[in-house]
Amino acid sequence: MWLNYIILNSVNRHENLLLCSFLSPVSKQHIPLSSINHKFEPIAQKKDRLIVYNKSDLAHPDTEAAITKAFKEHKGQDVVFTNANDDVNVKGIIKYLAKKAKVSGTASEKELTTMVMVVGMPNVGKSSLINSLRRIGVKKGKAAPTGAIPGITRTVAGTIKVLESPKVYLIDTPGVMIPHIPDPVSAIKVALTGAISDHLSDEEVIADYLLFQLNQAQDYSYVKLYNVKEPTDDIKVFLPQVAKYIGALKKGGEYNLPAAAQFLVKQYRLGKLGRFTLDDIRPEALEEFLTKEVEETASRRQQKKADKIEERKIKRQIQQRKWEEREKAKL
């Protein structure tokens, strides 16, 4: 599960990460690239991972095949696409975890215990997925709180059993925002999907980007949906018409544009504006993105290795000076 990532204050203490033999990052399928946390790689590079793209019902239908092919070719990475709200592909995840647990175990199947850390950005449907896995795996009900508010999981919870034989437990974590968003467009994409609290973003800017994406996809269904005169790329023209449609008025009869923008964004998140993927998933774009990511990961590893060598060198120099000072003191 390609969740955008780990609760850093816990992972840095290694309290839960060291217990896990498997990591399950969860991401949103309609931002398959913008949701990737590049700083996650050094932390989890020695762990097996299954990247889970949730909310597949909101993404363009071509996204699954494009991402699966690209990630397999460039990273040798398994990915799965789900919609935890209706248990799509959840049984497949259970089977995958069971298979991995058996392969990694050395004892009998009944004695095997596999810990899986589930990580991800806020509001990716992580808790819904955990509950779905639990419901199908051990036939039990809700274990993790769910909601549309980013970061509803506030603390690292206890273990949650999702499979009896072999035993597989999940460790839930709070949704953690990507520590570094490389450009403003990526930030807008993340905000549009609800991974940032709405009060931290400008709804009208987000709505403007949403209108751009609709036009880019040549999806003009909004014209009929909101009784708009004609397709437009001008948010200043579009929002007043939406405000009129929903009856969003301020005192004095002025259109409430922020309310209209909030309405549009909510409609998108509910899937009322169709299925489209915000990231560029053309083969050449995916190849460029993943090639760059692999190169940057290799570069970070080399830098980390160089830093360790330099650190050992400095320690030896300090030890040498201390030895020399002790020898001088003897004279």
mmCIF file of C-alpha atoms in Angstrom:
data_model
loop_
_atom_site.group_PDB
_atom_site.id
_atom_site.type_symbol
_atom_site.label_atom_id
_atom_site.label_comp_id
_atom_site.label_asym_id
_atom_site.label_seq_id
_atom_site.Cartn_x
_atom_site.Cartn_y
_atom_site.Cartn_z
ATOM 1 C CA MET A 1 0.000 0.000 0.000
ATOM 2 C CA TRP A 2 1.713 3.095 -1.140
ATOM 3 C CA LEU A 3 0.706 5.225 1.721
ATOM 4 C CA ASN A 4 2.238 8.402 1.944
ATOM 5 C CA TYR A 5 3.895 7.711 4.864
ATOM 6 C CA ILE A 6 5.006 7.107 8.247
ATOM 7 C CA ILE A 7 4.331 8.918 11.457
ATOM 8 C CA LEU A 8 7.823 10.325 11.794
ATOM 9 C CA ASN A 9 7.985 10.833 15.545
ATOM 10 C CA SER A 10 7.267 7.130 16.063
ATOM 11 C CA VAL A 11 9.295 5.785 13.187
ATOM 12 C CA ASN A 12 12.335 7.759 14.272
ATOM 13 C CA ARG A 13 12.139 5.946 17.589
ATOM 14 C CA HIS A 14 11.925 2.651 15.680
ATOM 15 C CA GLU A 15 9.390 1.392 18.222
ATOM 16 C CA ASN A 16 6.944 0.056 15.672
ATOM 17 C CA LEU A 17 8.944 -0.047 12.454
ATOM 18 C CA LEU A 18 11.418 -2.576 13.820
ATOM 19 C CA LEU A 19 8.555 -4.872 14.783
ATOM 20 C CA CYS A 20 7.246 -4.970 11.241
ATOM 21 C CA SER A 21 8.361 -7.317 8.517
ATOM 22 C CA PHE A 22 6.086 -5.631 6.020
ATOM 23 C CA LEU A 23 5.026 -2.091 5.165
ATOM 24 C CA SER A 24 1.760 -1.133 3.576
ATOM 25 C CA PRO A 25 1.788 2.422 2.190
ATOM 26 C CA VAL A 26 -1.655 3.639 1.063
ATOM 27 C CA SER A 27 -2.222 6.405 -1.496
ATOM 28 C CA LYS A 28 -4.982 7.923 -3.541
ATOM 29 C CA GLN A 29 -5.292 6.538 -7.028
ATOM 30 C CA HIS A 30 -6.220 9.905 -8.556
ATOM 31 C CA ILE A 31 -2.864 11.374 -7.428
ATOM 32 C CA PRO A 32 -0.618 8.304 -7.837
ATOM 33 C CA LEU A 33 2.577 10.346 -8.232
ATOM 34 C CA SER A 34 1.921 13.506 -6.208
ATOM 35 C CA SER A 35 1.174 11.349 -3.160
ATOM 36 C CA ILE A 36 4.599 9.679 -3.148
ATOM 37 C CA ASN A 37 6.894 10.637 -0.289
ATOM 38 C CA HIS A 38 10.474 10.441 -1.523
ATOM 39 C CA LYS A 39 11.837 10.717 2.020
ATOM 40 C CA PHE A 40 10.061 7.474 2.861
ATOM 41 C CA GLU A 41 12.458 5.346 0.793
ATOM 42 C CA PRO A 42 15.530 5.499 3.084
ATOM 43 C CA ILE A 43 13.368 4.675 6.108
ATOM 44 C CA ALA A 44 11.690 1.631 4.612
ATOM 45 C CA GLN A 45 14.085 0.362 1.945
ATOM 46 C CA LYS A 46 14.741 -2.915 3.787
ATOM 47 C CA LYS A 47 11.061 -3.736 4.256
ATOM 48 C CA ASP A 48 8.767 -5.636 1.915
ATOM 49 C CA ARG A 49 6.004 -3.385 0.638
ATOM 50 C CA LEU A 50 2.688 -3.600 -1.110
ATOM 51 C CA ILE A 51 1.587 -0.243 -2.475
ATOM 52 C CA VAL A 52 -2.159 0.185 -2.186
ATOM 53 C CA TYR A 53 -3.901 2.835 -4.243
ATOM 54 C CA ASN A 54 -7.267 3.445 -2.638
ATOM 55 C CA LYS A 55 -10.373 5.270 -3.901
ATOM 56 C CA SER A 56 -10.054 3.710 -7.336
ATOM 57 C CA ASP A 57 -13.613 4.786 -8.113
ATOM 58 C CA LEU A 58 -12.440 8.414 -8.427
ATOM 59 C CA ALA A 59 -9.540 7.823 -10.836
ATOM 60 C CA HIS A 60 -9.573 7.465 -14.600
ATOM 61 C CA PRO A 61 -10.144 3.811 -15.598
ATOM 62 C CA ASP A 62 -6.791 3.731 -17.442
ATOM 63 C CA THR A 63 -4.829 4.561 -14.284
ATOM 64 C CA GLU A 64 -4.614 1.018 -12.933
ATOM 65 C CA ALA A 65 -3.017 -0.544 -16.014
ATOM 66 C CA ALA A 66 -0.625 2.378 -16.548
ATOM 67 C CA ILE A 67 0.639 2.488 -12.952
ATOM 68 C CA THR A 68 0.876 -1.303 -12.588
ATOM 69 C CA LYS A 69 2.995 -1.614 -15.731
ATOM 70 C CA ALA A 70 5.255 1.346 -14.948
ATOM 71 C CA PHE A 71 5.942 0.402 -11.318
ATOM 72 C CA LYS A 72 6.664 -3.215 -12.226
ATOM 73 C CA GLU A 73 9.082 -2.262 -15.010
ATOM 74 C CA HIS A 74 10.940 0.521 -13.207
ATOM 75 C CA LYS A 75 10.812 -0.531 -9.554
ATOM 76 C CA GLY A 76 9.813 -4.195 -9.493
ATOM 77 C CA GLN A 77 7.116 -3.046 -7.105
ATOM 78 C CA ASP A 78 3.750 -4.734 -6.567
ATOM 79 C CA VAL A 79 0.738 -2.437 -6.466
ATOM 80 C CA VAL A 80 -2.959 -3.058 -5.917
ATOM 81 C CA PHE A 81 -5.973 -0.834 -6.487
ATOM 82 C CA THR A 82 -8.907 -0.762 -4.105
ATOM 83 C CA ASN A 83 -12.040 1.012 -3.094
ATOM 84 C CA ALA A 84 -12.311 0.085 0.564
ATOM 85 C CA ASN A 85 -15.855 1.423 0.781
ATOM 86 C CA ASP A 86 -17.133 -1.541 -1.230
ATOM 87 C CA ASP A 87 -14.311 -4.033 -0.537
ATOM 88 C CA VAL A 88 -12.980 -3.994 -4.120
ATOM 89 C CA ASN A 89 -9.791 -6.120 -4.293
ATOM 90 C CA VAL A 90 -9.576 -6.370 -0.486
ATOM 91 C CA LYS A 91 -9.631 -10.173 -0.627
ATOM 92 C CA GLY A 92 -6.649 -9.971 -2.957
ATOM 93 C CA ILE A 93 -4.713 -7.993 -0.333
ATOM 94 C CA ILE A 94 -5.551 -10.606 2.310
ATOM 95 C CA LYS A 95 -4.251 -13.389 0.047
ATOM 96 C CA TYR A 96 -1.111 -11.373 -0.725
ATOM 97 C CA LEU A 97 -0.347 -10.796 2.970
ATOM 98 C CA ALA A 98 -0.963 -14.473 3.768
ATOM 99 C CA LYS A 99 1.410 -15.543 1.006
ATOM 100 C CA LYS A 100 4.107 -13.132 2.165
ATOM 101 C CA ALA A 101 3.677 -14.252 5.775
ATOM 102 C CA LYS A 102 4.182 -17.904 4.843
ATOM 103 C CA VAL A 103 7.232 -17.169 2.701
ATOM 104 C CA SER A 104 8.918 -15.053 5.376
ATOM 105 C CA GLY A 105 8.174 -17.454 8.239
ATOM 106 C CA THR A 106 10.394 -20.225 9.530
ATOM 107 C CA ALA A 107 8.016 -21.856 12.005
ATOM 108 C CA SER A 108 4.758 -23.684 11.439
ATOM 109 C CA GLU A 109 1.882 -21.763 9.903
ATOM 110 C CA LYS A 110 0.015 -21.578 13.220
ATOM 111 C CA GLU A 111 3.014 -20.016 14.940
ATOM 112 C CA LEU A 112 3.775 -17.416 12.287
ATOM 113 C CA THR A 113 3.085 -13.803 13.188
ATOM 114 C CA THR A 114 3.561 -11.047 10.635
ATOM 115 C CA MET A 115 3.350 -7.370 11.557
ATOM 116 C CA VAL A 116 2.316 -4.909 8.859
ATOM 117 C CA MET A 117 2.610 -1.158 9.355
ATOM 118 C CA VAL A 118 -0.026 0.793 7.456
ATOM 119 C CA VAL A 119 1.061 4.318 6.586
ATOM 120 C CA GLY A 120 -0.321 7.138 4.476
ATOM 121 C CA MET A 121 -1.313 10.725 3.924
ATOM 122 C CA PRO A 122 -4.391 12.044 5.701
ATOM 123 C CA ASN A 123 -7.757 11.148 4.223
ATOM 124 C CA VAL A 124 -6.596 8.420 1.837
ATOM 125 C CA GLY A 125 -9.095 5.940 3.246
ATOM 126 C CA LYS A 126 -6.518 4.123 5.340
ATOM 127 C CA SER A 127 -8.814 3.405 8.276
ATOM 128 C CA SER A 128 -11.610 2.294 5.950
ATOM 129 C CA LEU A 129 -9.186 -0.122 4.318
ATOM 130 C CA ILE A 130 -8.072 -1.507 7.686
ATOM 131 C CA ASN A 131 -11.682 -2.070 8.712
ATOM 132 C CA SER A 132 -12.409 -3.756 5.395
ATOM 133 C CA LEU A 133 -9.388 -6.059 5.790
ATOM 134 C CA ARG A 134 -10.470 -6.938 9.323
ATOM 135 C CA ARG A 135 -14.067 -7.568 8.309
ATOM 136 C CA ILE A 136 -13.079 -9.929 5.503
ATOM 137 C CA GLY A 137 -10.013 -11.495 7.130
ATOM 138 C CA VAL A 138 -11.322 -12.372 10.598
ATOM 139 C CA LYS A 139 -15.035 -11.630 10.160
ATOM 140 C CA LYS A 140 -15.002 -8.854 12.747
ATOM 141 C CA GLY A 141 -16.272 -5.302 12.662
ATOM 142 C CA LYS A 142 -14.820 -1.828 12.766
ATOM 143 C CA ALA A 143 -11.462 -1.408 14.512
ATOM 144 C CA ALA A 144 -10.210 1.979 13.283
ATOM 145 C CA PRO A 145 -12.107 5.308 13.333
ATOM 146 C CA THR A 146 -13.013 6.710 9.923
ATOM 147 C CA GLY A 147 -14.016 10.118 8.653
ATOM 148 C CA ALA A 148 -13.570 12.683 5.908
ATOM 149 C CA ILE A 149 -11.500 14.964 8.126
ATOM 150 C CA PRO A 150 -7.749 14.686 7.398
ATOM 151 C CA GLY A 151 -5.775 13.195 10.274
ATOM 152 C CA ILE A 152 -8.696 11.654 12.170
ATOM 153 C CA THR A 153 -6.330 8.910 13.401
ATOM 154 C CA ARG A 154 -4.382 10.925 15.973
ATOM 155 C CA THR A 155 -2.142 8.361 17.652
ATOM 156 C CA VAL A 156 -0.460 5.105 16.776
ATOM 157 C CA ALA A 157 -3.041 2.507 17.651
ATOM 158 C CA GLY A 158 -2.492 -1.021 18.902
ATOM 159 C CA THR A 159 -2.243 -4.021 16.650
ATOM 160 C CA ILE A 160 -5.275 -5.091 14.640
ATOM 161 C CA LYS A 161 -5.593 -8.732 13.624
ATOM 162 C CA VAL A 162 -6.689 -9.215 10.007
ATOM 163 C CA LEU A 163 -5.783 -12.873 9.472
ATOM 164 C CA GLU A 164 -5.872 -15.861 11.809
ATOM 165 C CA SER A 165 -3.673 -18.408 10.038
ATOM 166 C CA PRO A 166 -0.983 -17.373 9.451
ATOM 167 C CA LYS A 167 -1.412 -14.596 11.986
ATOM 168 C CA VAL A 168 -1.188 -11.152 10.399
ATOM 169 C CA TYR A 169 -1.517 -7.966 12.436
ATOM 170 C CA LEU A 170 -1.713 -4.382 11.229
ATOM 171 C CA ILE A 171 -0.261 -1.383 13.025
ATOM 172 C CA ASP A 172 -2.274 1.712 12.179
ATOM 173 C CA THR A 173 -0.640 5.153 12.134
ATOM 174 C CA PRO A 174 -1.934 8.693 11.928
ATOM 175 C CA GLY A 175 -2.102 10.158 8.442
ATOM 176 C CA VAL A 176 1.101 12.101 7.917
ATOM 177 C CA MET A 177 1.449 14.823 5.338
ATOM 178 C CA ILE A 178 4.201 14.624 2.761
ATOM 179 C CA PRO A 179 7.178 16.447 4.322
ATOM 180 C CA HIS A 180 8.121 18.130 1.062
ATOM 181 C CA ILE A 181 5.820 19.025 -1.835
ATOM 182 C CA PRO A 182 8.089 19.943 -4.749
ATOM 183 C CA ASP A 183 5.887 22.502 -6.504
ATOM 184 C CA PRO A 184 2.670 24.530 -6.101
ATOM 185 C CA VAL A 185 0.717 22.367 -8.558
ATOM 186 C CA SER A 186 1.402 19.226 -6.519
ATOM 187 C CA ALA A 187 0.257 21.106 -3.415
ATOM 188 C CA ILE A 188 -3.014 22.027 -5.131
ATOM 189 C CA LYS A 189 -3.573 18.420 -6.220
ATOM 190 C CA VAL A 190 -3.046 17.179 -2.673
ATOM 191 C CA ALA A 191 -5.389 19.858 -1.308
ATOM 192 C CA LEU A 192 -8.067 19.063 -3.891
ATOM 193 C CA THR A 193 -8.164 15.419 -2.800
ATOM 194 C CA GLY A 194 -8.662 16.444 0.835
ATOM 195 C CA ALA A 195 -5.280 15.485 2.285
ATOM 196 C CA ILE A 196 -4.859 19.021 3.635
ATOM 197 C CA SER A 197 -7.462 20.554 5.932
ATOM 198 C CA ASP A 198 -9.619 22.908 3.898
ATOM 199 C CA HIS A 199 -9.045 25.843 6.233
ATOM 200 C CA LEU A 200 -5.347 25.711 5.281
ATOM 201 C CA SER A 201 -6.005 26.156 1.568
ATOM 202 C CA ASP A 202 -7.752 28.684 -0.659
ATOM 203 C CA GLU A 203 -10.947 27.007 -1.854
ATOM 204 C CA GLU A 204 -11.318 29.331 -4.839
ATOM 205 C CA VAL A 205 -7.810 28.504 -6.068
ATOM 206 C CA ILE A 206 -8.548 24.802 -5.626
ATOM 207 C CA ALA A 207 -11.864 25.172 -7.480
ATOM 208 C CA ASP A 208 -10.071 27.010 -10.293
ATOM 209 C CA TYR A 209 -7.658 24.098 -10.685
ATOM 210 C CA LEU A 210 -10.579 21.661 -10.625
ATOM 211 C CA LEU A 211 -12.244 23.575 -13.463
ATOM 212 C CA PHE A 212 -8.969 23.437 -15.398
ATOM 213 C CA GLN A 213 -8.789 19.662 -14.933
ATOM 214 C CA LEU A 214 -12.394 19.185 -16.057
ATOM 215 C CA ASN A 215 -11.759 21.158 -19.227
ATOM 216 C CA GLN A 216 -8.438 19.382 -19.772
ATOM 217 C CA ALA A 217 -10.294 16.061 -19.660
ATOM 218 C CA GLN A 218 -12.914 17.520 -22.011
ATOM 219 C CA ASP A 219 -15.531 16.688 -19.427
ATOM 220 C CA TYR A 220 -18.150 19.405 -19.720
ATOM 221 C CA SER A 221 -20.808 17.635 -17.691
ATOM 222 C CA TYR A 222 -20.676 20.535 -15.228
ATOM 223 C CA VAL A 223 -22.596 22.651 -17.751
ATOM 224 C CA LYS A 224 -25.708 20.519 -17.368
ATOM 225 C CA LEU A 225 -25.109 19.617 -13.723
ATOM 226 C CA TYR A 226 -25.076 23.204 -12.477
ATOM 227 C CA ASN A 227 -27.170 24.864 -15.159
ATOM 228 C CA VAL A 228 -24.185 26.779 -16.532
ATOM 229 C CA LYS A 229 -24.683 28.580 -19.856
ATOM 230 C CA GLU A 230 -21.631 27.081 -21.596
ATOM 231 C CA PRO A 231 -18.173 25.615 -20.903
ATOM 232 C CA THR A 232 -15.751 28.164 -19.496
ATOM 233 C CA ASP A 233 -12.181 28.336 -18.249
ATOM 234 C CA ASP A 234 -12.799 31.470 -16.197
ATOM 235 C CA ILE A 235 -13.448 30.696 -12.544
ATOM 236 C CA LYS A 236 -14.748 34.245 -12.015
ATOM 237 C CA VAL A 237 -17.489 33.486 -14.512
ATOM 238 C CA PHE A 238 -18.097 29.930 -13.334
ATOM 239 C CA LEU A 239 -18.372 30.367 -9.554
ATOM 240 C CA PRO A 240 -21.197 32.949 -9.606
ATOM 241 C CA GLN A 241 -23.254 30.586 -11.778
ATOM 242 C CA VAL A 242 -22.624 27.723 -9.351
ATOM 243 C CA ALA A 243 -23.510 29.988 -6.414
ATOM 244 C CA LYS A 244 -26.757 30.889 -8.155
ATOM 245 C CA TYR A 245 -27.522 27.208 -8.780
ATOM 246 C CA ILE A 246 -27.074 26.190 -5.122
ATOM 247 C CA GLY A 247 -28.579 29.390 -3.720
ATOM 248 C CA ALA A 248 -25.375 30.522 -2.014
ATOM 249 C CA LEU A 249 -26.013 34.191 -1.280
ATOM 250 C CA LYS A 250 -24.589 36.677 1.189
ATOM 251 C CA LYS A 251 -26.556 39.438 2.854
ATOM 252 C CA GLY A 252 -27.654 41.891 0.221
ATOM 253 C CA GLY A 253 -27.987 39.211 -2.441
ATOM 254 C CA GLU A 254 -24.280 38.996 -3.326
ATOM 255 C CA TYR A 255 -23.091 35.566 -4.481
ATOM 256 C CA ASN A 256 -21.142 33.612 -1.866
ATOM 257 C CA LEU A 257 -18.188 32.510 -3.992
ATOM 258 C CA PRO A 258 -16.256 30.695 -1.206
ATOM 259 C CA ALA A 259 -19.369 28.601 -0.503
ATOM 260 C CA ALA A 260 -19.699 27.810 -4.214
ATOM 261 C CA ALA A 261 -16.025 26.784 -4.344
ATOM 262 C CA GLN A 262 -16.440 24.548 -1.293
ATOM 263 C CA PHE A 263 -19.484 22.940 -2.889
ATOM 264 C CA LEU A 264 -17.570 22.169 -6.105
ATOM 265 C CA VAL A 265 -14.606 20.654 -4.282
ATOM 266 C CA LYS A 266 -16.914 18.498 -2.169
ATOM 267 C CA GLN A 267 -18.747 17.335 -5.299
ATOM 268 C CA TYR A 268 -15.425 16.255 -6.796
ATOM 269 C CA ARG A 269 -14.415 14.324 -3.687
ATOM 270 C CA LEU A 270 -17.751 12.519 -3.714
ATOM 271 C CA GLY A 271 -17.200 11.459 -7.316
ATOM 272 C CA LYS A 272 -20.049 13.577 -8.676
ATOM 273 C CA LEU A 273 -17.848 15.184 -11.337
ATOM 274 C CA GLY A 274 -16.652 12.002 -12.997
ATOM 275 C CA ARG A 275 -13.480 9.926 -12.891
ATOM 276 C CA PHE A 276 -10.179 11.521 -13.807
ATOM 277 C CA THR A 277 -6.595 11.295 -12.584
ATOM 278 C CA LEU A 278 -4.863 14.542 -11.674
ATOM 279 C CA ASP A 279 -1.321 13.306 -12.387
ATOM 280 C CA ASP A 280 0.040 12.730 -15.886
ATOM 281 C CA ILE A 281 -0.060 8.957 -16.472
ATOM 282 C CA ARG A 282 1.059 8.880 -20.088
ATOM 283 C CA PRO A 283 3.793 6.219 -20.531
ATOM 284 C CA GLU A 284 6.496 8.798 -21.272
ATOM 285 C CA ALA A 285 5.531 10.897 -18.233
ATOM 286 C CA LEU A 286 5.556 7.874 -15.924
ATOM 287 C CA GLU A 287 8.915 6.737 -17.283
ATOM 288 C CA GLU A 288 10.425 10.176 -16.708
ATOM 289 C CA PHE A 289 9.030 10.405 -13.177
ATOM 290 C CA LEU A 290 10.068 6.923 -12.048
ATOM 291 C CA THR A 291 13.496 7.073 -13.690
ATOM 292 C CA LYS A 292 14.178 10.314 -11.844
ATOM 293 C CA GLU A 293 12.922 8.802 -8.594
ATOM 294 C CA VAL A 294 15.176 5.737 -8.931
ATOM 295 C CA GLU A 295 18.170 7.977 -9.683
ATOM 296 C CA GLU A 296 17.436 10.246 -6.726
ATOM 297 C CA THR A 297 17.029 7.251 -4.412
ATOM 298 C CA ALA A 298 20.397 5.876 -5.549
ATOM 299 C CA SER A 299 21.961 9.302 -5.069
ATOM 300 C CA ARG A 300 20.583 9.559 -1.528
ATOM 301 C CA ARG A 301 21.972 6.122 -0.697
ATOM 302 C CA GLN A 302 25.398 7.093 -2.020
ATOM 303 C CA GLN A 303 25.312 10.319 -0.035
ATOM 304 C CA LYS A 304 24.316 8.427 3.103
ATOM 305 C CA LYS A 305 27.205 6.021 2.567
ATOM 306 C CA ALA A 306 29.618 8.919 2.018
ATOM 307 C CA ASP A 307 28.340 10.627 5.179
ATOM 308 C CA LYS A 308 28.983 7.461 7.216
ATOM 309 C CA ILE A 309 32.525 7.181 5.840
ATOM 310 C CA GLU A 310 33.176 10.823 6.709
ATOM 311 C CA GLU A 311 31.714 10.304 10.183
ATOM 312 C CA ARG A 312 34.027 7.334 10.831
ATOM 313 C CA LYS A 313 36.972 9.373 9.546
ATOM 314 C CA ILE A 314 36.209 12.208 11.962
ATOM 315 C CA LYS A 315 35.846 9.759 14.861
ATOM 316 C CA ARG A 316 39.246 8.237 14.057
ATOM 317 C CA GLN A 317 40.805 11.707 13.948
ATOM 318 C CA ILE A 318 39.312 12.562 17.330
ATOM 319 C CA GLN A 319 40.561 9.287 18.808
ATOM 320 C CA GLN A 320 44.004 9.931 17.322
ATOM 321 C CA ARG A 321 44.178 13.401 18.878
ATOM 322 C CA LYS A 322 43.098 12.041 22.251
ATOM 323 C CA TRP A 323 45.775 9.367 22.057
ATOM 324 C CA GLU A 324 48.427 11.953 21.135
ATOM 325 C CA GLU A 325 47.349 14.189 24.025
ATOM 326 C CA ARG A 326 47.615 11.275 26.466
ATOM 327 C CA GLU A 327 51.084 10.425 25.166
ATOM 328 C CA LYS A 328 52.221 14.036 25.570
ATOM 329 C CA ALA A 329 50.872 14.086 29.117
ATOM 330 C CA LYS A 330 53.068 11.100 29.986
ATOM 331 C CA LEU A 331 56.242 12.974 28.997
#
